mmCIF file of C-alpha atoms and ligand atoms in Angstrom:
data_model
loop_
_atom_site.group_PDB
_atom_site.id
_atom_site.type_symbol
_atom_site.label_atom_id
_atom_site.label_comp_id
_atom_site.label_asym_id
_atom_site.label_seq_id
_atom_site.Cartn_x
_atom_site.Cartn_y
_atom_site.Cartn_z
ATOM 1 C CA MET N 1 -40.605 70.687 35.644
ATOM 2 C CA SER N 2 -39.560 70.008 31.878
ATOM 3 C CA PRO N 3 -42.421 70.555 29.503
ATOM 4 C CA ALA N 4 -44.321 67.377 28.378
ATOM 5 C CA PRO N 5 -42.933 65.696 25.107
ATOM 6 C CA THR N 6 -44.697 66.576 21.902
ATOM 7 C CA LEU N 7 -45.801 63.469 19.698
ATOM 8 C CA THR N 8 -46.021 62.553 16.138
ATOM 9 C CA LEU N 9 -47.467 59.427 14.933
ATOM 10 C CA TYR N 10 -46.720 57.637 11.722
ATOM 11 C CA THR N 11 -49.863 56.009 10.888
ATOM 12 C CA TYR N 12 -51.947 54.253 8.242
ATOM 13 C CA PHE N 13 -55.801 54.037 8.669
ATOM 14 C CA ARG N 14 -56.230 50.438 8.235
ATOM 15 C CA SER N 15 -53.047 49.367 10.438
ATOM 16 C CA SER N 16 -54.251 47.535 13.374
ATOM 17 C CA ALA N 17 -50.765 48.323 15.119
ATOM 18 C CA ALA N 18 -51.351 51.936 14.550
ATOM 19 C CA THR N 19 -54.903 51.848 15.627
ATOM 20 C CA ARG N 20 -53.765 50.624 19.159
ATOM 21 C CA VAL N 21 -51.739 53.553 19.495
ATOM 22 C CA ARG N 22 -54.332 56.057 18.188
ATOM 23 C CA THR N 23 -56.901 54.428 20.609
ATOM 24 C CA LEU N 24 -54.773 54.977 23.660
ATOM 25 C CA LEU N 25 -54.039 58.599 22.512
ATOM 26 C CA SER N 26 -57.672 59.109 22.079
ATOM 27 C CA LEU N 27 -58.537 57.536 25.528
ATOM 28 C CA GLN N 28 -55.919 59.638 27.248
ATOM 29 C CA GLY N 29 -56.761 62.918 25.366
ATOM 30 C CA THR N 30 -53.035 63.120 24.708
ATOM 31 C CA PRO N 31 -52.584 65.614 21.763
ATOM 32 C CA TYR N 32 -50.286 64.458 18.613
ATOM 33 C CA GLU N 33 -49.733 65.003 15.208
ATOM 34 C CA SER N 34 -49.978 62.444 12.375
ATOM 35 C CA GLU N 35 -47.669 61.543 9.390
ATOM 36 C CA TYR N 36 -49.537 59.322 6.933
ATOM 37 C CA ILE N 37 -47.602 56.302 5.640
ATOM 38 C CA HIS N 38 -49.411 54.738 2.785
ATOM 39 C CA LEU N 39 -48.786 51.082 3.068
ATOM 40 C CA LEU N 40 -50.510 49.859 -0.374
ATOM 41 C CA LYS N 41 -47.996 52.473 -2.216
ATOM 42 C CA GLY N 42 -45.045 51.207 -0.243
ATOM 43 C CA ASP N 43 -44.208 54.269 1.649
ATOM 44 C CA GLN N 44 -43.075 51.995 4.589
ATOM 45 C CA ARG N 45 -40.406 50.636 2.541
ATOM 46 C CA SER N 46 -38.753 54.076 1.634
ATOM 47 C CA ALA N 47 -35.263 54.818 2.713
ATOM 48 C CA SER N 48 -36.409 57.959 4.597
ATOM 49 C CA TYR N 49 -38.976 56.025 6.710
ATOM 50 C CA THR N 50 -36.764 52.855 7.392
ATOM 51 C CA SER N 51 -34.199 55.216 8.717
ATOM 52 C CA LEU N 52 -36.834 55.860 11.461
ATOM 53 C CA ASN N 53 -38.323 52.498 11.591
ATOM 54 C CA PRO N 54 -35.961 49.762 10.460
ATOM 55 C CA SER N 55 -38.738 47.285 10.463
ATOM 56 C CA GLY N 56 -40.595 49.060 7.548
ATOM 57 C CA ALA N 57 -43.957 49.169 9.514
ATOM 58 C CA VAL N 58 -46.224 51.461 11.237
ATOM 59 C CA PRO N 59 -46.726 52.674 13.883
ATOM 60 C CA THR N 60 -43.667 54.772 14.709
ATOM 61 C CA LEU N 61 -43.904 57.503 17.475
ATOM 62 C CA LYS N 62 -41.544 60.543 17.245
ATOM 63 C CA VAL N 63 -40.916 62.020 20.570
ATOM 64 C CA SER N 64 -39.753 65.528 20.807
ATOM 65 C CA GLU N 65 -38.448 66.669 24.242
ATOM 66 C CA ASN N 66 -35.796 68.866 25.677
ATOM 67 C CA GLY N 67 -34.856 70.008 22.118
ATOM 68 C CA GLU N 68 -34.280 66.372 20.974
ATOM 69 C CA GLU N 69 -36.136 64.003 18.955
ATOM 70 C CA TRP N 70 -36.281 60.143 19.103
ATOM 71 C CA TYR N 71 -38.261 57.567 17.594
ATOM 72 C CA LEU N 72 -40.164 54.682 19.257
ATOM 73 C CA THR N 73 -41.267 51.532 17.327
ATOM 74 C CA GLN N 74 -43.414 48.617 17.915
ATOM 75 C CA SER N 75 -47.185 49.173 19.189
ATOM 76 C CA ALA N 76 -46.737 47.350 22.555
ATOM 77 C CA ALA N 77 -43.584 49.393 23.532
ATOM 78 C CA ILE N 78 -45.356 52.553 22.308
ATOM 79 C CA MET N 79 -48.454 51.878 24.318
ATOM 80 C CA GLU N 80 -46.433 50.988 27.419
ATOM 81 C CA TYR N 81 -44.422 54.295 27.165
ATOM 82 C CA LEU N 82 -47.533 56.327 26.533
ATOM 83 C CA ASP N 83 -49.304 54.825 29.513
ATOM 84 C CA ALA N 84 -46.323 55.242 31.656
ATOM 85 C CA VAL N 85 -45.600 58.846 30.668
ATOM 86 C CA PHE N 86 -49.016 60.317 30.008
ATOM 87 C CA GLY N 87 -51.511 57.715 31.615
ATOM 88 C CA PRO N 88 -51.383 58.718 35.166
ATOM 89 C CA SER N 89 -52.442 62.397 34.564
ATOM 90 C CA SER N 90 -54.609 61.472 31.560
ATOM 91 C CA LYS N 91 -58.423 61.410 31.034
ATOM 92 C CA CYS N 92 -58.371 57.665 31.387
ATOM 93 C CA GLY N 93 -55.631 57.189 34.050
ATOM 94 C CA SER N 94 -53.079 54.324 33.621
ATOM 95 C CA LEU N 95 -54.453 51.309 31.740
ATOM 96 C CA MET N 96 -52.225 48.837 33.321
ATOM 97 C CA PRO N 97 -53.450 47.077 36.630
ATOM 98 C CA ALA N 98 -51.619 47.928 39.845
ATOM 99 C CA SER N 99 -50.805 44.243 40.746
ATOM 100 C CA GLU N 100 -47.783 42.385 39.143
ATOM 101 C CA LYS N 101 -50.311 39.517 38.542
ATOM 102 C CA GLY N 102 -52.744 41.738 36.671
ATOM 103 C CA LYS N 103 -49.929 43.349 34.626
ATOM 104 C CA ALA N 104 -48.467 40.032 33.554
ATOM 105 C CA LEU N 105 -51.908 38.770 32.690
ATOM 106 C CA VAL N 106 -52.816 41.699 30.672
ATOM 107 C CA ARG N 107 -49.421 41.615 28.819
ATOM 108 C CA SER N 108 -50.109 37.921 27.990
ATOM 109 C CA ILE N 109 -53.438 38.938 26.459
ATOM 110 C CA ILE N 110 -51.814 41.581 24.513
ATOM 111 C CA ASP N 111 -49.059 39.226 23.269
ATOM 112 C CA VAL N 112 -51.404 36.869 21.679
ATOM 113 C CA LEU N 113 -52.619 39.781 19.764
ATOM 114 C CA VAL N 114 -49.421 41.554 18.886
ATOM 115 C CA CYS N 115 -47.085 38.452 18.648
ATOM 116 C CA ASP N 116 -49.269 35.495 17.648
ATOM 117 C CA MET N 117 -51.885 36.958 15.401
ATOM 118 C CA GLN N 118 -51.069 40.277 13.774
ATOM 119 C CA PRO N 119 -47.664 39.407 12.375
ATOM 120 C CA LEU N 120 -49.073 36.167 10.629
ATOM 121 C CA ALA N 121 -51.534 38.239 8.565
ATOM 122 C CA ASN N 122 -50.053 41.507 7.916
ATOM 123 C CA LEU N 123 -49.390 43.007 4.526
ATOM 124 C CA LYS N 124 -45.967 41.534 3.955
ATOM 125 C CA THR N 125 -46.775 38.011 5.178
ATOM 126 C CA LEU N 126 -49.913 37.934 2.968
ATOM 127 C CA GLN N 127 -48.033 39.190 -0.025
ATOM 128 C CA ARG N 128 -45.335 36.398 0.546
ATOM 129 C CA VAL N 129 -48.105 33.761 1.145
ATOM 130 C CA LYS N 130 -49.552 34.906 -2.290
ATOM 131 C CA GLY N 131 -46.072 35.018 -3.911
ATOM 132 C CA MET N 132 -45.573 31.437 -2.761
ATOM 133 C CA GLY N 133 -48.670 30.242 -4.590
ATOM 134 C CA GLY N 134 -50.813 30.212 -1.416
ATOM 135 C CA ASP N 135 -54.225 31.388 -0.876
ATOM 136 C CA SER N 136 -53.643 34.602 1.333
ATOM 137 C CA GLU N 137 -57.263 35.038 2.358
ATOM 138 C CA VAL N 138 -57.619 31.356 3.556
ATOM 139 C CA TRP N 139 -54.372 31.792 5.350
ATOM 140 C CA ALA N 140 -55.452 35.084 7.069
ATOM 141 C CA LYS N 141 -58.793 33.530 8.124
ATOM 142 C CA GLU N 142 -57.079 30.369 9.550
ATOM 143 C CA VAL N 143 -54.467 32.192 11.552
ATOM 144 C CA ASN N 144 -56.976 34.764 13.002
ATOM 145 C CA GLU N 145 -59.370 32.085 13.978
ATOM 146 C CA ALA N 146 -56.466 30.097 15.654
ATOM 147 C CA GLY N 147 -55.641 33.370 17.513
ATOM 148 C CA LEU N 148 -59.372 33.926 18.553
ATOM 149 C CA GLN N 149 -59.529 30.445 20.110
ATOM 150 C CA ALA N 150 -56.482 31.243 22.149
ATOM 151 C CA LEU N 151 -58.003 34.511 23.163
ATOM 152 C CA GLU N 152 -61.252 33.102 23.982
ATOM 153 C CA GLY N 153 -59.584 30.550 26.429
ATOM 154 C CA LEU N 154 -57.665 33.433 28.232
ATOM 155 C CA LEU N 155 -60.902 36.002 28.291
ATOM 156 C CA LYS N 156 -63.113 33.203 29.593
ATOM 157 C CA LYS N 157 -60.979 32.966 32.531
ATOM 158 C CA TYR N 158 -60.115 36.660 33.093
ATOM 159 C CA SER N 159 -62.643 38.773 31.579
ATOM 160 C CA GLY N 160 -65.631 40.091 33.552
ATOM 161 C CA GLY N 161 -67.776 40.400 30.528
ATOM 162 C CA LYS N 162 -67.262 43.893 29.243
ATOM 163 C CA PHE N 163 -63.431 44.181 29.258
ATOM 164 C CA ALA N 164 -60.729 41.748 28.319
ATOM 165 C CA TYR N 165 -59.277 41.618 31.768
ATOM 166 C CA GLY N 166 -61.342 42.071 34.852
ATOM 167 C CA ASP N 167 -64.017 44.780 35.086
ATOM 168 C CA SER N 168 -62.290 47.950 33.843
ATOM 169 C CA LEU N 169 -60.437 49.118 30.643
ATOM 170 C CA THR N 170 -56.854 48.070 30.204
ATOM 171 C CA LEU N 171 -54.384 48.021 27.539
ATOM 172 C CA ALA N 172 -55.520 44.443 26.537
ATOM 173 C CA ASP N 173 -58.736 46.233 25.257
ATOM 174 C CA VAL N 174 -56.725 48.595 23.453
ATOM 175 C CA ALA N 175 -54.839 45.835 21.623
ATOM 176 C CA LEU N 176 -57.849 43.622 21.139
ATOM 177 C CA ALA N 177 -60.351 45.892 19.345
ATOM 178 C CA PRO N 178 -58.385 46.508 16.171
ATOM 179 C CA GLN N 179 -57.431 42.857 15.842
ATOM 180 C CA MET N 180 -61.217 42.211 15.959
ATOM 181 C CA TYR N 181 -61.644 44.268 12.899
ATOM 182 C CA THR N 182 -58.978 42.301 11.156
ATOM 183 C CA CYS N 183 -60.610 38.977 12.100
ATOM 184 C CA LEU N 184 -64.001 40.259 10.715
ATOM 185 C CA ARG N 185 -62.392 41.486 7.651
ATOM 186 C CA PHE N 186 -60.791 37.946 6.931
ATOM 187 C CA GLY N 187 -64.215 36.355 7.523
ATOM 188 C CA ALA N 188 -63.937 34.983 11.079
ATOM 189 C CA ASN N 189 -67.387 34.329 12.716
ATOM 190 C CA LEU N 190 -67.031 36.156 16.108
ATOM 191 C CA ALA N 191 -70.147 34.283 17.294
ATOM 192 C CA ASP N 192 -67.962 31.253 17.886
ATOM 193 C CA TYR N 193 -65.913 33.148 20.202
ATOM 194 C CA PRO N 194 -68.625 34.777 22.479
ATOM 195 C CA THR N 195 -66.326 36.361 25.323
ATOM 196 C CA CYS N 196 -64.319 37.936 22.717
ATOM 197 C CA ALA N 197 -67.356 39.215 20.724
ATOM 198 C CA ALA N 198 -68.901 40.712 23.886
ATOM 199 C CA VAL N 199 -65.811 42.612 24.813
ATOM 200 C CA PHE N 200 -65.449 43.871 21.390
ATOM 201 C CA LYS N 201 -69.060 44.835 21.062
ATOM 202 C CA HIS N 202 -68.626 46.792 24.223
ATOM 203 C CA VAL N 203 -65.318 48.525 23.755
ATOM 204 C CA SER N 204 -65.633 49.278 19.969
ATOM 205 C CA SER N 205 -68.714 51.283 20.959
ATOM 206 C CA LEU N 206 -66.991 53.646 23.005
ATOM 207 C CA PRO N 207 -66.402 56.982 21.569
ATOM 208 C CA GLU N 208 -62.742 57.056 21.876
ATOM 209 C CA PHE N 209 -62.388 53.699 20.194
ATOM 210 C CA ILE N 210 -64.477 55.106 17.387
ATOM 211 C CA ALA N 211 -62.570 57.985 17.026
ATOM 212 C CA ALA N 212 -59.555 55.816 16.489
ATOM 213 C CA ASP N 213 -60.916 53.135 14.316
ATOM 214 C CA TRP N 214 -59.903 52.518 10.688
ATOM 215 C CA LYS N 215 -63.294 53.922 9.361
ATOM 216 C CA HIS N 216 -62.822 57.486 10.974
ATOM 217 C CA GLN N 217 -59.217 58.667 10.058
ATOM 218 C CA PRO N 218 -58.358 61.523 7.722
ATOM 219 C CA ASP N 219 -56.443 59.116 5.511
ATOM 220 C CA THR N 220 -59.465 56.675 5.202
ATOM 221 C CA PRO N 221 -60.483 56.698 1.674
ATOM 222 C CA GLU N 222 -63.939 58.293 1.215
ATOM 223 C CA GLU N 223 -65.524 54.902 0.058
ATOM 224 C CA LEU N 224 -64.612 53.274 3.292
ATOM 225 C CA ARG N 225 -65.671 55.870 5.684
ATOM 226 C CA ALA N 226 -68.466 55.063 7.924
HETATM 227 N N1 GSH U 301 -44.872 44.305 15.725
HETATM 228 C C1 GSH U 301 -45.208 45.571 14.910
HETATM 229 C C2 GSH U 301 -45.849 45.284 13.604
HETATM 230 C C3 GSH U 301 -46.232 46.497 12.783
HETATM 231 C C4 GSH U 301 -46.897 45.923 11.557
HETATM 232 O O1 GSH U 301 -46.758 44.697 11.091
HETATM 233 N N2 GSH U 301 -47.528 46.890 10.936
HETATM 234 C C5 GSH U 301 -48.330 46.554 9.742
HETATM 235 C C6 GSH U 301 -49.563 47.324 9.642
HETATM 236 S S1 GSH U 301 -50.648 46.669 10.864
HETATM 237 C C7 GSH U 301 -47.296 47.211 8.531
HETATM 238 O O2 GSH U 301 -46.820 48.388 8.731
HETATM 239 N N3 GSH U 301 -47.045 46.508 7.513
HETATM 240 C C8 GSH U 301 -46.376 46.816 6.490
HETATM 241 C C9 GSH U 301 -45.997 45.640 5.700
HETATM 242 O O3 GSH U 301 -46.462 44.596 5.799
HETATM 243 O O4 GSH U 301 -45.470 46.181 4.596
HETATM 244 C C10 GSH U 301 -45.958 46.517 15.951
HETATM 245 O O5 GSH U 301 -46.720 45.822 16.668
HETATM 246 O O6 GSH U 301 -45.854 47.614 15.786
#
């Protein structure tokens, strides 16, 4: 049997996309090293970093195995890879439901977060909105509230109350919690989305989620630490 791949995560404390990956690694108990990419200083746009991640964004996962290194980008792809490779033998087990229906529904919740919400209010989008004379704070609040509306509709149907899908933890929760912090940051009132709020309250209090959140990272500035 070949040894397990070793992992390095390119991360930034406040990145919700990187937080998804940190949360999953924390739940699994999978060891990894971190490389810190300071988004406000523009590290993500350096030639050395874009040669690893042509999107100029975090996260990126470096996988070293069999004497080779390869780089995986996009948080949803990284979560699926980690879940498939490390999940079954990890502390938390696989976080994808066994049924095809369950997998597809979990993926649909993840896509609202990863495709419909996060990119509309990430750093470069907000900088561009501002550059075109718009109010980036108003924009960020609006797009996050629209996303919450959609999520609430899905979770009302599929959540058992404590988790985004059904009655146990899935990758949908891993994707949801970091985006809820973003929603709060931009002034969304979570009380208007009670199912999302209840799930967020429950999962964000789990120690593995706290260990991965934006307030508890080695690169979190002192004044923002919890
Ligand atoms: N679809 C990508 C999005 C990655 C992304 O937008 N990351 C943000 C941080 S959450 C980023 O690195 N932004 C850099 C920038 O906007 O310049 C993923 O899910 O990994």
